XYZ file of C-alpha atoms in Angstrom:
697
model
C 135.963 34.826 42.387
C 139.111 35.172 44.450
C 138.675 34.817 48.207
C 140.801 36.390 50.917
C 142.797 33.167 51.224
C 143.480 33.073 47.502
C 145.540 36.223 47.125
C 148.787 37.569 48.498
C 150.000 40.951 47.340
C 153.457 40.915 45.846
C 155.625 43.962 45.623
C 158.456 43.727 43.150
C 158.678 43.468 39.368
C 161.348 41.687 37.364
C 161.326 39.431 34.337
C 160.265 36.774 33.820
C 158.592 36.395 37.239
C 158.659 39.393 39.567
C 157.284 37.424 42.491
C 159.723 34.504 42.542
C 162.699 36.710 43.367
C 161.024 38.439 46.309
C 161.332 36.439 49.474
C 158.808 38.908 50.924
C 155.829 37.439 52.833
C 153.481 40.007 51.198
C 149.942 40.795 52.323
C 146.589 39.113 51.830
C 143.426 40.879 50.561
C 140.543 41.058 53.009
C 137.555 42.542 51.195
C 137.878 44.510 47.951
C 135.332 47.296 47.704
C 134.497 50.065 45.301
C 133.306 53.461 46.480
C 132.489 56.762 44.898
C 132.971 59.969 46.792
C 130.034 62.105 47.764
C 129.770 65.683 46.591
C 131.289 66.824 49.863
C 134.497 64.966 49.007
C 134.945 66.448 45.572
C 137.942 68.455 44.494
C 137.627 71.953 45.997
C 136.207 74.561 43.667
C 139.169 76.840 44.103
C 137.309 79.592 45.955
C 139.884 79.447 48.764
C 142.228 81.201 46.344
C 142.059 84.894 45.566
C 142.803 84.483 41.854
C 143.112 81.772 39.226
C 145.950 82.145 36.702
C 145.976 79.859 33.664
C 149.072 79.309 31.535
C 148.535 78.092 27.985
C 151.945 76.559 27.264
C 151.671 76.153 23.503
C 153.942 74.576 20.926
C 154.339 77.788 18.933
C 153.013 80.482 21.282
C 152.159 80.836 24.951
C 150.384 83.200 27.288
C 148.426 83.551 30.493
C 145.058 84.829 31.667
C 143.485 85.240 35.090
C 140.278 85.909 36.969
C 139.673 86.963 40.557
C 137.409 84.560 42.416
C 135.193 87.447 43.528
C 134.723 88.459 39.882
C 134.696 85.132 38.005
C 132.801 86.647 35.102
C 135.800 88.852 34.201
C 138.708 87.044 32.509
C 141.781 89.228 32.077
C 144.361 88.349 29.431
C 148.058 89.059 29.824
C 149.640 92.402 29.104
C 150.718 93.146 25.570
C 154.032 91.565 24.772
C 156.867 93.705 23.536
C 158.002 92.889 20.019
C 155.966 91.040 17.450
C 155.757 90.354 13.750
C 154.106 92.532 11.117
C 150.575 91.333 10.536
C 150.670 88.802 13.385
C 148.648 89.266 16.587
C 150.729 89.346 19.731
C 148.039 88.331 22.202
C 150.517 85.576 23.045
C 154.284 85.423 22.874
C 156.357 82.834 20.964
C 157.333 79.725 22.910
C 161.012 80.536 22.613
C 163.638 80.648 25.332
C 167.215 81.899 25.408
C 169.965 80.811 27.800
C 173.321 82.520 28.212
C 176.511 80.674 27.208
C 176.836 79.544 30.855
C 173.286 78.105 30.664
C 171.534 80.724 32.782
C 168.050 81.976 31.896
C 168.161 85.145 29.807
C 164.748 85.763 28.253
C 161.543 84.230 26.904
C 159.233 84.948 23.974
C 159.717 87.963 21.731
C 162.514 89.241 23.972
C 164.452 85.986 23.528
C 163.880 85.859 19.801
C 164.777 89.500 19.158
C 167.910 89.406 21.325
C 169.067 86.219 19.613
C 168.368 87.785 16.218
C 170.616 90.764 17.031
C 173.590 88.661 18.139
C 176.602 88.511 15.887
C 176.911 85.032 14.277
C 180.202 84.506 16.097
C 178.407 85.132 19.405
C 175.091 83.404 18.684
C 176.719 79.992 18.348
C 177.546 80.114 22.074
C 174.008 80.977 23.219
C 171.326 78.316 23.701
C 168.143 79.175 21.839
C 165.171 76.785 21.888
C 161.780 77.017 20.228
C 158.772 74.739 19.675
C 160.153 72.299 22.227
C 156.879 71.355 23.916
C 156.180 68.314 21.728
C 159.373 66.647 22.945
C 157.339 65.555 25.969
C 154.949 63.659 23.719
C 157.376 62.185 21.214
C 159.966 60.885 23.703
C 159.315 57.156 24.172
C 160.876 56.864 27.639
C 160.336 60.315 29.075
C 162.175 60.911 32.338
C 163.440 63.707 34.542
C 166.748 63.458 32.665
C 165.313 63.866 29.143
C 167.183 66.583 27.266
C 166.533 69.015 24.413
C 168.735 70.274 21.601
C 169.276 74.015 21.242
C 169.656 75.741 17.871
C 173.440 75.548 18.154
C 173.300 71.767 18.639
C 174.079 71.784 22.378
C 171.990 69.680 24.762
C 170.201 70.958 27.852
C 167.909 69.251 30.359
C 164.270 69.542 29.345
C 163.166 69.936 32.970
C 165.333 73.059 33.319
C 163.862 74.607 30.162
C 160.246 74.002 31.170
C 160.967 75.231 34.704
C 162.576 78.420 33.355
C 159.524 79.042 31.175
C 157.039 78.534 34.010
C 159.130 80.732 36.321
C 158.974 83.453 33.664
C 155.171 83.303 33.524
C 154.968 83.261 37.313
C 157.065 86.431 37.507
C 155.050 88.191 34.784
C 151.665 87.258 36.251
C 152.543 88.137 39.867
C 153.947 91.489 38.768
C 150.737 92.283 36.896
C 148.601 91.164 39.846
C 150.697 93.279 42.203
C 150.208 96.312 39.946
C 146.447 95.663 39.883
C 146.067 95.302 43.637
C 148.534 97.994 44.668
C 150.735 95.730 46.784
C 152.959 92.687 46.547
C 150.777 89.745 45.573
C 151.271 86.496 47.518
C 151.792 83.444 45.335
C 149.939 81.342 47.928
C 146.751 83.196 46.946
C 146.997 81.925 43.353
C 145.569 78.726 41.929
C 147.650 77.911 38.869
C 146.335 76.038 35.828
C 148.572 74.614 33.090
C 147.063 73.342 29.842
C 148.260 70.178 28.097
C 147.064 68.356 24.940
C 144.524 65.588 25.490
C 146.703 63.094 23.619
C 149.564 63.502 26.091
C 150.245 60.411 28.131
C 150.586 60.399 31.887
C 154.411 60.791 31.991
C 154.193 64.058 30.037
C 151.505 65.419 32.371
C 153.596 64.488 35.397
C 156.640 66.114 33.788
C 154.783 69.440 33.625
C 153.968 69.147 37.325
C 157.603 68.388 38.156
C 158.644 71.466 36.151
C 156.114 73.519 38.135
C 157.662 72.312 41.396
C 161.171 73.109 40.175
C 160.138 76.578 38.993
C 158.597 77.527 42.336
C 155.168 77.922 40.776
C 153.785 75.624 43.493
C 155.325 73.432 46.212
C 155.107 69.700 46.719
C 153.498 70.431 50.091
C 150.516 72.020 48.355
C 149.969 70.114 45.079
C 146.293 71.149 44.921
C 147.472 74.678 44.099
C 148.215 73.440 40.566
C 145.571 72.010 38.238
C 146.471 70.299 34.967
C 143.785 71.077 32.352
C 143.236 69.164 29.113
C 143.137 71.623 26.216
C 139.947 70.401 24.471
C 138.127 70.275 27.801
C 139.128 73.869 28.508
C 137.959 74.862 25.027
C 134.646 73.090 25.567
C 134.071 74.821 28.902
C 134.521 78.223 27.286
C 132.560 77.400 24.127
C 129.435 76.600 26.108
C 129.436 80.202 27.329
C 129.662 81.728 23.861
C 127.030 84.226 22.772
C 126.172 84.610 19.108
C 128.194 87.818 18.774
C 131.306 86.006 20.065
C 131.579 83.395 17.322
C 131.341 82.634 13.621
C 129.017 79.918 12.329
C 130.717 78.644 9.159
C 127.636 76.612 8.310
C 125.870 79.781 7.164
C 128.886 81.016 5.172
C 129.354 80.407 1.451
C 130.549 76.995 0.368
C 133.460 76.070 -1.851
C 132.122 77.427 -5.163
C 131.534 80.878 -3.728
C 134.249 80.843 -1.070
C 135.899 84.179 -0.546
C 139.474 84.408 0.700
C 138.263 86.905 3.274
C 135.619 84.569 4.651
C 137.388 83.645 7.846
C 137.143 84.422 11.518
C 138.386 87.950 11.231
C 136.086 89.020 8.411
C 132.668 87.431 8.961
C 131.669 89.728 11.804
C 129.220 92.583 11.646
C 130.537 96.065 12.376
C 128.964 95.910 15.838
C 130.647 92.581 16.547
C 134.002 93.907 15.348
C 133.642 96.856 17.700
C 132.812 94.483 20.562
C 135.940 92.412 19.870
C 138.060 95.560 19.465
C 136.960 96.832 22.868
C 137.697 93.470 24.448
C 141.183 93.354 22.950
C 141.886 96.903 24.028
C 140.806 96.310 27.624
C 142.220 92.765 27.783
C 139.138 91.838 29.846
C 136.608 89.345 28.520
C 133.179 89.258 30.126
C 131.812 85.752 30.564
C 128.103 86.391 30.817
C 126.182 84.673 33.614
C 124.055 82.677 31.200
C 124.581 79.697 28.991
C 125.195 80.635 25.353
C 122.389 80.429 22.799
C 123.913 77.352 21.153
C 123.743 75.386 24.377
C 120.042 76.133 24.775
C 119.569 74.046 21.602
C 121.257 70.976 23.091
C 119.229 68.175 24.594
C 119.940 65.025 26.593
C 122.207 62.727 24.594
C 123.316 65.334 22.028
C 126.949 65.090 20.952
C 129.431 67.670 19.761
C 133.052 67.562 18.611
C 135.915 69.802 19.701
C 138.751 69.955 17.167
C 141.708 71.593 18.883
C 144.140 72.587 16.124
C 147.356 73.785 17.706
C 150.932 74.102 16.585
C 152.116 70.613 17.466
C 148.942 68.590 17.967
C 145.410 68.196 16.724
C 143.088 66.762 19.384
C 139.714 65.367 18.394
C 137.325 64.756 21.274
C 133.628 63.952 21.379
C 131.482 65.160 24.251
C 127.976 63.964 25.062
C 125.429 65.993 26.962
C 123.683 64.536 29.973
C 121.459 66.953 31.814
C 120.798 66.099 35.456
C 117.427 66.620 37.059
C 116.712 70.276 37.514
C 119.072 71.226 34.673
C 120.549 74.136 36.622
C 122.914 73.858 39.555
C 124.167 76.645 41.758
C 127.929 76.357 41.903
C 129.004 79.423 43.844
C 128.081 82.981 44.613
C 129.539 85.941 42.779
C 130.056 89.404 44.204
C 127.024 90.926 45.894
C 123.844 88.863 45.949
C 124.025 87.765 42.306
C 124.055 83.982 41.879
C 126.021 82.331 39.098
C 124.303 79.363 37.476
C 125.745 76.914 34.991
C 124.176 74.102 33.053
C 125.754 71.057 34.645
C 126.239 69.391 31.265
C 129.499 67.631 31.881
C 128.212 64.833 34.092
C 128.995 62.491 31.219
C 131.826 63.027 28.759
C 133.114 60.603 26.171
C 136.599 60.836 24.715
C 137.708 59.006 21.600
C 141.473 59.025 21.457
C 141.960 58.782 17.701
C 145.607 59.684 17.928
C 146.807 56.762 20.015
C 148.519 55.443 16.883
C 150.023 58.633 15.495
C 151.545 59.295 12.125
C 154.914 60.888 12.808
C 156.891 63.404 10.836
C 160.293 62.068 9.794
C 161.943 65.223 11.144
C 159.566 66.779 13.669
C 158.574 63.406 15.050
C 155.173 64.582 16.236
C 151.483 64.724 15.441
C 150.115 66.974 12.747
C 149.520 70.537 13.916
C 150.427 73.721 12.065
C 154.105 72.809 12.452
C 153.506 70.390 9.595
C 153.394 73.369 7.236
C 156.792 74.538 8.491
C 158.110 71.051 7.850
C 156.779 71.114 4.258
C 158.445 74.495 3.707
C 161.736 73.105 4.978
C 161.370 70.163 2.594
C 160.824 72.632 -0.248
C 164.003 74.529 0.690
C 165.918 71.241 0.739
C 164.573 70.424 -2.709
C 165.816 73.753 -4.065
C 169.067 74.280 -2.168
C 169.965 70.775 -0.999
C 169.539 68.942 2.298
C 173.249 69.248 3.066
C 173.185 73.029 2.753
C 170.049 73.478 4.885
C 171.464 71.252 7.629
C 174.721 73.219 7.674
C 172.982 76.586 7.509
C 170.825 75.760 10.558
C 173.977 74.901 12.539
C 176.280 77.673 11.273
C 173.699 80.474 11.094
C 171.020 79.502 13.648
C 169.782 83.073 14.175
C 169.355 83.581 10.432
C 167.368 80.347 10.200
C 165.048 81.720 12.891
C 164.638 84.900 10.830
C 163.736 82.896 7.744
C 161.049 80.899 9.587
C 159.626 84.114 11.066
C 159.307 85.531 7.548
C 157.580 82.345 6.417
C 155.201 82.391 9.404
C 153.800 85.804 8.496
C 153.242 84.769 4.866
C 151.658 81.387 5.592
C 148.992 83.181 7.618
C 147.999 84.981 4.416
C 147.266 81.734 2.553
C 143.592 81.426 1.605
C 141.373 79.741 -0.989
C 141.069 81.766 -4.156
C 144.045 84.025 -3.460
C 145.472 85.440 -6.705
C 148.542 87.390 -5.593
C 151.902 85.667 -4.998
C 153.409 85.544 -1.524
C 156.917 86.931 -1.042
C 159.247 85.501 1.602
C 162.332 87.494 2.549
C 165.577 85.540 2.505
C 168.065 86.781 5.130
C 171.244 88.238 3.647
C 173.300 85.643 5.524
C 171.332 82.884 3.734
C 172.186 84.344 0.343
C 175.804 84.971 1.333
C 176.382 81.591 2.989
C 174.816 79.726 0.060
C 177.188 81.391 -2.397
C 180.184 80.424 -0.231
C 178.844 76.888 0.243
C 177.945 76.137 -3.394
C 179.983 78.621 -5.369
C 176.963 80.030 -7.184
C 173.969 82.245 -6.392
C 170.566 81.532 -4.898
C 168.997 82.666 -8.173
C 171.051 80.047 -10.034
C 169.844 77.359 -7.615
C 166.221 78.279 -8.252
C 166.682 78.096 -12.032
C 168.313 74.657 -11.807
C 165.896 73.190 -9.262
C 162.955 72.598 -11.625
C 160.670 74.042 -8.961
C 158.758 76.287 -11.311
C 156.202 77.543 -8.763
C 158.875 79.403 -6.747
C 160.603 82.341 -8.428
C 163.418 84.682 -7.425
C 162.704 88.346 -6.863
C 165.422 90.944 -7.400
C 164.445 92.381 -3.986
C 165.966 89.304 -2.325
C 162.767 87.337 -1.874
C 161.327 83.960 -2.770
C 158.113 84.546 -4.700
C 155.635 81.686 -4.188
C 152.469 81.243 -6.188
C 149.269 80.849 -4.109
C 148.994 77.231 -5.300
C 152.534 76.567 -4.107
C 151.755 77.935 -0.657
C 148.489 76.022 -0.491
C 150.305 72.800 -1.393
C 152.401 73.174 1.772
C 149.180 72.990 3.796
C 147.819 69.943 2.006
C 149.551 67.060 3.916
C 148.634 68.525 7.300
C 145.043 69.348 6.372
C 144.567 65.986 4.639
C 145.705 64.269 7.834
C 143.193 66.203 9.933
C 140.356 65.505 7.476
C 141.284 61.815 7.376
C 140.887 61.526 11.132
C 137.674 63.534 11.108
C 136.285 61.123 8.516
C 137.313 58.170 10.686
C 135.631 59.806 13.664
C 132.350 60.431 11.865
C 132.282 56.848 10.542
C 132.133 55.452 14.094
C 128.616 54.241 14.909
C 128.768 55.777 18.382
C 129.504 59.186 16.834
C 126.277 59.894 15.020
C 124.177 63.016 14.744
C 126.942 65.409 15.771
C 125.199 68.721 16.310
C 128.185 71.086 16.509
C 131.852 70.967 15.575
C 133.949 73.565 17.382
C 137.207 74.547 15.693
C 139.623 75.982 18.254
C 143.369 76.593 18.582
C 145.639 78.874 16.594
C 145.547 76.763 13.408
C 141.739 77.079 13.362
C 142.273 80.616 12.013
C 143.417 79.127 8.692
C 140.842 79.734 5.958
C 142.222 76.694 4.105
C 141.494 74.425 7.070
C 138.066 75.970 7.572
C 137.141 75.311 3.950
C 138.415 71.721 4.067
C 136.318 70.958 7.158
C 133.261 72.522 5.512
C 133.722 70.407 2.403
C 134.190 67.224 4.434
C 131.106 67.691 6.606
C 128.800 68.702 3.749
C 126.368 70.288 6.173
C 126.157 67.311 8.565
C 127.179 69.469 11.531
C 127.333 73.162 12.278
C 130.927 74.461 12.378
C 131.504 77.031 15.102
C 134.657 79.137 15.521
C 134.971 81.499 18.492
C 136.322 84.999 17.959
C 139.906 85.314 19.221
C 140.038 81.583 18.613
C 143.677 81.386 19.732
C 142.610 82.420 23.257
C 139.714 79.964 23.591
C 141.711 77.370 25.525
C 143.243 80.024 27.759
C 139.883 81.450 28.775
C 138.419 77.994 29.300
C 141.380 77.035 31.473
C 140.611 79.974 33.771
C 136.993 78.800 34.102
C 138.238 75.271 34.811
C 140.559 76.587 37.523
C 137.647 78.396 39.156
C 135.797 75.083 39.362
C 137.807 71.919 38.498
C 134.815 69.715 39.377
C 132.952 70.997 36.311
C 134.328 67.963 34.456
C 132.344 65.118 35.995
C 133.495 62.018 34.104
C 136.591 61.024 32.176
C 137.740 57.847 30.487
C 140.742 56.241 32.132
C 143.653 56.262 29.672
C 145.344 53.280 31.368
C 144.598 50.093 33.261
C 145.821 50.217 36.869
C 146.312 47.368 39.314
C 148.626 45.462 41.650
C 150.314 42.080 41.526
C 148.838 39.198 43.515
C 149.340 35.503 44.093
C 146.384 33.254 43.266
C 145.978 29.615 44.166
C 147.673 27.617 41.416
C 145.235 25.582 39.305
C 146.675 22.811 37.138
C 145.731 23.200 33.494
C 144.602 26.787 34.002
C 147.774 28.578 35.041
C 151.106 28.486 33.140
C 153.616 26.053 34.747
C 156.341 28.725 34.787
C 154.158 30.801 37.133
C 154.100 28.120 39.837
C 155.554 29.228 43.185
C 155.528 26.945 46.233
C 155.529 28.976 49.442
C 155.228 27.430 52.922
C 153.728 24.343 51.331
C 151.132 26.274 49.347
C 151.104 26.291 45.533
C 150.649 29.822 44.156
C 150.331 31.309 40.683
C 152.598 34.344 40.630
C 152.447 37.685 38.853
C 148.657 37.886 38.511
C 147.563 41.429 37.601
C 144.752 42.466 39.958
C 142.915 45.287 38.165
C 141.715 48.351 40.042
C 140.338 50.080 36.962
C 140.518 49.277 33.234
C 141.582 51.438 30.307
C 138.688 53.301 28.644
C 136.506 52.745 31.709
C 134.372 55.733 32.706
C 135.665 57.315 35.898
C 133.852 59.955 37.923
C 135.876 62.831 39.293
C 137.033 61.881 42.767
C 135.996 58.247 42.358
C 137.974 55.844 44.520
C 138.692 52.145 44.541
C 139.330 50.864 48.071
C 140.732 47.499 49.015
C 141.613 46.053 52.396
C 144.647 43.846 53.040
C 146.295 42.146 55.970
C 149.967 41.180 56.398
C 150.615 37.548 55.455
C 152.785 37.305 58.586
C 151.682 39.059 61.800
C 155.291 40.055 62.507
C 155.608 42.011 59.262
C 156.988 45.504 60.029
C 156.874 47.207 56.625
C 154.184 46.849 53.989
C 155.073 47.871 50.449
C 152.420 48.095 47.751
C 153.526 48.574 44.157
C 151.108 49.851 41.542
C 151.309 48.798 37.897
C 149.795 50.265 34.746
C 149.385 49.356 31.090
C 147.659 50.664 27.973
C 146.028 47.250 27.511
C 142.380 47.049 28.446
C 142.755 43.444 29.623
C 145.909 42.046 31.165
C 146.602 38.805 32.992
C 150.087 39.131 34.459
C 152.325 41.959 35.596
C 155.182 40.341 33.658
C 153.445 40.909 30.295
C 154.982 43.333 27.816
C 153.724 46.869 28.196
C 153.053 46.534 31.936
C 155.074 49.018 33.979
C 155.463 49.745 37.664
C 154.248 53.303 38.151
C 154.149 53.875 41.887
C 154.855 52.547 45.359
C 153.263 52.864 48.784
C 155.477 52.011 51.772
C 153.714 51.809 55.126
C 155.818 51.331 58.285
C 153.838 49.560 61.001
C 156.787 48.823 63.301
C 156.322 49.504 66.997
C 152.548 49.257 66.808
C 150.066 46.567 67.690
C 146.611 45.914 66.341
C 143.725 44.930 68.606
C 142.162 43.038 65.722
C 143.152 39.451 65.008
C 144.269 40.476 61.547
C 145.686 43.968 60.984
C 143.683 45.784 58.290
C 145.544 47.894 55.739
C 143.284 49.911 53.461
C 144.553 50.887 50.017
C 142.736 53.629 48.125
C 143.322 54.842 44.571
C 141.608 58.023 43.434
C 140.804 58.402 39.743
C 139.066 60.883 37.522
C 141.425 63.837 37.760
C 144.204 64.385 35.242
C 146.461 62.770 37.845
C 146.126 59.577 39.878
C 146.615 59.496 43.653
C 147.076 56.536 45.985
C 146.902 56.153 49.751
C 147.425 53.363 52.309
C 145.994 53.457 55.840
C 146.727 51.252 58.854
C 143.191 51.120 60.254
C 144.218 50.191 63.809
C 146.642 53.104 64.268
C 145.456 55.601 61.686
C 148.914 55.811 60.134
C 148.622 57.030 56.548
C 150.976 57.202 53.617
C 150.141 58.991 50.369
C 151.751 58.922 46.966
C 151.183 60.236 43.485
C 151.618 57.618 40.832
C 155.113 58.123 39.404
C 155.384 57.633 35.636
C 158.882 59.092 35.315
C 161.013 57.103 37.747
C 159.968 53.531 37.015
């Protein structure tokens, strides 16, 4: 046990020994303590805001929804987007952005895609068109403010600018709609904003989204609480617990593989009454969240577990949640309009997350986890097999707009893939593809197909690739196999037993092929639930989360956090290279003093508080550096994988302390999607705050 004389805080990091190069007297710990906030200190419920607007910033498509705090049971989805693809719902808009040749924002979503499509090839090469760029934040090893993205024409642009442009677009759209609803200009200060991110994202990516929000004007640094970062599977879980039976499909009662019908998916397993209910909801764009817990949740008991499988475009998140019902079971969270009270089951007081994707399998080209983009990648591989990698690479550069057209055509056809389908699927080839291939190779596309030995893809005289159903299904196989592999690994864990429900959410959950594969894997071990309008599940849940962020009670810390200290050097125990002699005292340098360990359960608002005193009474500035690592156990701040992630600088010059030893309290708050730190000079009340910075260090 380290005493107050045994430790001196050090505040710089360099290899091999951060402490030895300091020359700083440092500070000495007084009495480390651990506290947990009371309910009165919890994150505010958000009722100070007039409205909560959630932005689901997806890999392939994005959108927003909102609810007024006086009518929290009514969730309004965004206005219909102009444009769209035949046979594809446009409840969201594509995550595509277009910049002018001088790098100014032009348009987002369908508007960007359609304008880019209509540009002459000689013009389009000067415009910057980006799509499906969200996963760059996850796949970039050393993400920073200066990370860039590559547009379709090969030019580079700062990622922060692109994300800020996108968020500014959604801010403008949402405020305009709110102004139209209220009959006057709506004040952005009355909005609590929520942005969704995948659960597998690391802290730098989450911070990057916040920085983009600041740059876009969505919120200001002076009021960071106006923005809440929501984890996608948590948002889905919050909404799923409100589902009524008419708002979902239970695949467990559908036919199994031998009798599987290609129409047995989310859109076709509803009764006529349910279809009418969904149709009315889509028409009004308002979803009523009833003031009761859904029937499924009434079946759950203390200790029951369920899985949320969030299948998006770029990621697949698997999370396990465990139910812990507090005494009384029901808790009044806030009042709705009139005298009606809203009650929720307070079931999230304990949540367990198993991060199966810490060691991810990466695509050679996409470089990201397996979401529905994996099918696009397989289609591109098929085109390379038929027409040649060199041609496809050149075509994407020389005819970027035509390549976008081709992938749009493929998107609409891949959504038609289903088990047992008999009819072929036709994919239109843009004329510029056919023309450019003939110029590039000197022979026709039809000739290439005949010579390719790919017998499951034929040429149609109407200018289309004709794929057999088996050929289309084979494009899904690597992605679905990957998801099933990780589900199998999850269900083999001893701590994940007796899973009662498996919720399939996210846009890719609409795939009948994925639904069937999950059914076959589970073999009836768990009930498979898919909400209607499954692509909006996360969005609706994010609104509910914004109305009450404290609904998530416990998280697992993704990282170990601590500071560097000096311990008394013990011969035979400490490495000789860590010896530092200071004012006649022998110290062991670089010791990592842990505040909280990776995978440790952390309550929302929980704090770790430690008290320090300057090693020298004359010390004028106290600097505390915070370190983090993915390792659960770490001995020294100089170990590989340990990074400095934040600093607290407290100026105590010009002040005197009545106490013999000046007390400096350091507090770190955990449990939210972001980490906050604070230092307080107890004698004067001077305070300095900081958010842990994962992008600058």
